[in-house]
Tab-separated table of C-alpha atoms in Angstrom:
chain	number	residue	atom	x	y	z
A	757	MET	CA	-77.284	2.302	31.071
A	758	LYS	CA	-74.417	0.042	29.865
A	759	PHE	CA	-76.550	-0.853	26.875
A	760	LEU	CA	-77.242	2.943	26.081
A	761	ASN	CA	-73.530	3.658	26.253
A	762	THR	CA	-72.702	0.794	23.964
A	763	LEU	CA	-75.463	1.885	21.552
A	764	ILE	CA	-74.226	5.432	21.354
A	765	ALA	CA	-70.583	4.228	20.922
A	766	THR	CA	-71.594	1.894	18.148
A	767	ILE	CA	-73.504	4.636	16.298
A	768	PHE	CA	-70.619	7.029	16.626
A	769	LEU	CA	-68.055	4.633	15.380
A	770	ALA	CA	-70.179	3.505	12.461
A	771	THR	CA	-70.860	6.924	11.213
A	772	PRO	CA	-68.314	8.168	8.722
A	773	VAL	CA	-66.190	10.933	10.195
A	774	TYR	CA	-65.014	13.542	7.834
A	775	ALA	CA	-61.646	15.120	8.455
A	776	ALA	CA	-61.508	18.810	8.864
A	777	PRO	CA	-59.477	20.820	6.480
A	778	GLN	CA	-55.866	19.981	7.308
A	779	PRO	CA	-52.868	22.436	6.934
A	780	TYR	CA	-49.873	20.974	5.146
A	781	GLU	CA	-46.362	22.258	4.812
A	782	LEU	CA	-44.656	22.153	1.441
A	783	GLN	CA	-41.366	20.155	1.198
A	784	GLN	CA	-39.607	22.885	-0.793
A	785	GLY	CA	-36.434	20.938	-1.599
A	786	ASP	CA	-38.543	18.067	-3.099
A	787	SER	CA	-41.059	20.210	-4.915
A	788	SER	CA	-40.617	21.890	-8.362
A	789	VAL	CA	-42.416	24.126	-10.778
A	790	GLY	CA	-41.392	23.086	-14.244
A	791	PHE	CA	-42.354	24.791	-17.428
A	792	SER	CA	-41.673	24.494	-21.167
A	793	TRP	CA	-42.237	26.522	-24.386
A	794	PHE	CA	-40.996	26.416	-27.898
A	795	LEU	CA	-38.222	28.666	-29.169
A	796	GLY	CA	-38.615	28.132	-32.908
A	797	SER	CA	-39.018	24.372	-33.291
A	798	GLU	CA	-37.095	23.437	-30.146
A	799	GLU	CA	-38.770	22.872	-26.814
A	800	VAL	CA	-37.111	24.691	-23.937
A	801	ARG	CA	-37.559	23.437	-20.435
A	802	GLY	CA	-37.055	25.328	-17.199
A	803	SER	CA	-37.933	25.621	-13.580
A	804	MET	CA	-38.644	28.081	-10.838
A	805	PRO	CA	-38.252	27.498	-7.093
A	806	VAL	CA	-41.275	27.887	-4.846
A	807	ALA	CA	-40.880	30.951	-2.575
A	808	GLY	CA	-43.847	30.085	-0.219
A	809	ALA	CA	-46.971	28.112	0.083
A	810	ASP	CA	-50.073	27.983	2.186
A	811	ILE	CA	-51.849	24.678	1.714
A	812	VAL	CA	-55.000	23.544	3.433
A	813	LEU	CA	-56.457	20.298	2.163
A	814	ASP	CA	-59.763	18.447	2.994
A	815	LEU	CA	-59.393	15.260	0.978
A	816	ASP	CA	-62.918	14.098	1.961
A	817	ARG	CA	-64.534	17.438	0.832
A	818	LEU	CA	-62.290	18.902	-1.736
A	819	GLN	CA	-64.422	22.080	-2.002
A	820	ASN	CA	-62.988	22.949	1.536
A	821	SER	CA	-59.411	23.001	0.282
A	822	LYS	CA	-57.343	26.202	-0.193
A	823	VAL	CA	-53.907	26.802	-1.766
A	824	ARG	CA	-51.808	29.942	-2.205
A	825	VAL	CA	-48.341	29.505	-3.720
A	826	SER	CA	-45.635	32.017	-4.908
A	827	VAL	CA	-42.650	31.197	-6.968
A	828	ASP	CA	-39.272	33.047	-7.095
A	829	VAL	CA	-38.967	34.554	-10.660
A	830	ALA	CA	-35.496	35.845	-9.986
A	831	GLN	CA	-34.255	32.232	-9.480
A	832	ALA	CA	-35.796	30.836	-12.610
A	833	ARG	CA	-33.783	28.780	-14.965
A	834	ALA	CA	-34.677	28.129	-18.522
A	835	GLY	CA	-32.675	25.542	-20.569
A	836	PHE	CA	-29.588	27.648	-21.254
A	837	PRO	CA	-28.204	31.130	-19.838
A	838	PHE	CA	-29.413	33.307	-22.790
A	839	ALA	CA	-33.005	31.950	-22.520
A	840	SER	CA	-32.886	32.454	-18.552
A	841	GLN	CA	-31.732	35.936	-18.924
A	842	GLY	CA	-34.253	36.911	-21.581
A	843	MET	CA	-37.130	35.289	-19.665
A	844	LYS	CA	-36.294	37.309	-16.538
A	845	GLY	CA	-35.856	40.588	-18.462
A	846	LYS	CA	-38.358	43.433	-18.999
A	847	LYS	CA	-39.838	41.892	-22.224
A	848	VAL	CA	-41.054	38.806	-20.603
A	849	LEU	CA	-41.319	38.305	-16.749
A	850	TRP	CA	-39.527	41.482	-15.608
A	851	ALA	CA	-38.155	39.797	-12.446
A	852	GLN	CA	-36.691	43.032	-11.088
A	853	LYS	CA	-40.174	44.657	-10.972
A	854	TYR	CA	-42.294	41.560	-10.356
A	855	PRO	CA	-40.170	39.139	-8.305
A	856	GLN	CA	-42.867	36.636	-7.781
A	857	ILE	CA	-45.607	34.754	-9.663
A	858	THR	CA	-48.588	33.721	-7.482
A	859	PHE	CA	-51.451	31.355	-7.641
A	860	GLU	CA	-54.373	31.372	-5.255
A	861	SER	CA	-57.123	28.753	-5.593
A	862	THR	CA	-60.803	29.595	-5.954
A	863	GLY	CA	-62.130	26.118	-6.167
A	864	PHE	CA	-61.321	22.339	-6.121
A	865	ARG	CA	-63.521	19.597	-7.697
A	866	ARG	CA	-63.210	15.963	-8.430
A	867	SER	CA	-62.535	14.766	-11.906
A	868	GLY	CA	-62.108	11.104	-12.628
A	869	ASP	CA	-59.333	9.826	-10.399
A	870	GLY	CA	-57.958	13.343	-9.896
A	871	ALA	CA	-59.172	16.862	-9.366
A	872	ILE	CA	-59.509	20.199	-11.111
A	873	VAL	CA	-58.061	23.173	-9.309
A	874	ASP	CA	-59.356	26.606	-10.302
A	875	GLY	CA	-57.702	29.828	-9.233
A	876	ASN	CA	-56.149	33.212	-10.077
A	877	LEU	CA	-52.636	33.368	-11.507
A	878	THR	CA	-50.735	36.575	-11.204
A	879	VAL	CA	-47.830	37.218	-13.510
A	880	ARG	CA	-46.184	40.641	-14.143
A	881	GLY	CA	-48.896	42.152	-11.904
A	882	VAL	CA	-51.689	40.845	-14.183
A	883	THR	CA	-54.165	38.446	-12.602
A	884	ARG	CA	-56.111	35.981	-14.901
A	885	PRO	CA	-58.114	32.793	-14.145
A	886	ALA	CA	-56.109	29.588	-14.368
A	887	THR	CA	-57.025	25.898	-14.256
A	888	PHE	CA	-54.886	22.918	-13.344
A	889	THR	CA	-55.474	19.266	-13.325
A	890	ALA	CA	-54.270	17.528	-10.264
A	891	GLN	CA	-53.361	14.007	-9.241
A	892	LEU	CA	-52.703	12.982	-5.617
A	893	PHE	CA	-50.352	10.342	-4.433
A	894	ARG	CA	-49.138	8.849	-1.060
A	895	GLN	CA	-45.385	9.412	-0.770
A	896	ALA	CA	-43.174	6.247	-0.872
A	897	GLY	CA	-43.016	4.424	2.404
A	898	THR	CA	-46.486	5.482	3.584
A	899	GLU	CA	-49.278	3.003	4.584
A	900	VAL	CA	-52.493	2.705	2.632
A	901	GLY	CA	-54.723	5.461	3.970
A	902	ASP	CA	-51.880	7.507	5.451
A	903	ARG	CA	-52.411	11.042	4.519
A	904	SER	CA	-49.545	12.618	6.407
A	905	ARG	CA	-47.125	12.794	3.387
A	906	LEU	CA	-48.509	13.494	-0.055
A	907	SER	CA	-47.307	14.166	-3.563
A	908	VAL	CA	-49.416	16.274	-5.997
A	909	ARG	CA	-48.829	16.531	-9.723
A	910	LEU	CA	-50.360	19.612	-11.341
A	911	ASN	CA	-50.526	20.323	-15.024
A	912	GLY	CA	-51.833	23.354	-16.958
A	913	SER	CA	-50.798	26.104	-19.387
A	914	LEU	CA	-50.869	29.781	-19.882
A	915	SER	CA	-50.612	32.350	-22.675
A	916	ARG	CA	-47.612	34.627	-22.354
A	917	ALA	CA	-49.497	37.395	-24.129
A	918	ALA	CA	-52.395	37.247	-21.774
A	919	PHE	CA	-50.068	38.427	-18.971
A	920	GLY	CA	-48.090	41.001	-21.100
A	921	ALA	CA	-45.063	38.656	-21.140
A	922	ASN	CA	-44.856	38.651	-25.001
A	923	GLY	CA	-41.207	39.564	-25.633
A	924	TRP	CA	-39.570	37.840	-28.636
A	925	ALA	CA	-42.966	36.687	-29.940
A	926	ASP	CA	-41.448	36.199	-33.366
A	927	MET	CA	-39.088	33.461	-31.957
A	928	ALA	CA	-40.775	32.105	-28.721
A	929	GLY	CA	-44.183	30.480	-28.683
A	930	ASP	CA	-47.031	31.986	-26.767
A	931	GLU	CA	-48.152	28.828	-24.912
A	932	VAL	CA	-46.240	28.037	-21.697
A	933	ARG	CA	-46.906	24.520	-20.348
A	934	LEU	CA	-46.689	23.985	-16.550
A	935	SER	CA	-45.807	20.706	-14.821
A	936	ILE	CA	-45.672	21.033	-11.017
A	937	ILE	CA	-44.627	18.532	-8.444
A	938	ALA	CA	-45.554	19.471	-4.961
A	939	ARG	CA	-44.539	17.276	-1.972
A	940	MET	CA	-45.973	18.013	1.359
A	941	GLN	CA	-46.539	16.826	4.901
A	942	ILE	CA	-49.130	17.515	7.550
A	943	ALA	CA	-48.107	20.854	9.277
A	944	GLY	CA	-46.239	20.435	12.548
A	945	ARG	CA	-44.992	16.928	11.927
């Protein structure tokens, strides 16, 4: 009997165990949604705070991961006050009517040393498919293999016109580049 118990324990311990999808909490103060676009020949940079996030990651089986994030349009800042005011007005994001921008993932897949995150992006009440490239890092001070605190860098772009946010098209470029840093920790820790 002792031999059988040892054999079962050996088989169990030798078999790779896949972690179940794990909920994470966003560290909002250490996360940022950055964006940039061209106003004439000048690049303008800005940021929007994250209003909320539901994050479930399965780092062993990415396809089981899910993310839903919303950002606060009313608190957006763009380079200088005139740009911020114009961006939040009716001709572009219309923050008063559409106070949040949301992204909900529809799929995750590995790509080289990172991942591709597909999903639906909603801006001004218009929902369109969006794709982001993602890179995952352990946060400073964590041990190799420790997945309790992570940082994710996401990059992508969108067309303002595709979402009806095409005000001042004669001065402002259509493409908006997104650069997002999300820092998170396992929920409940």
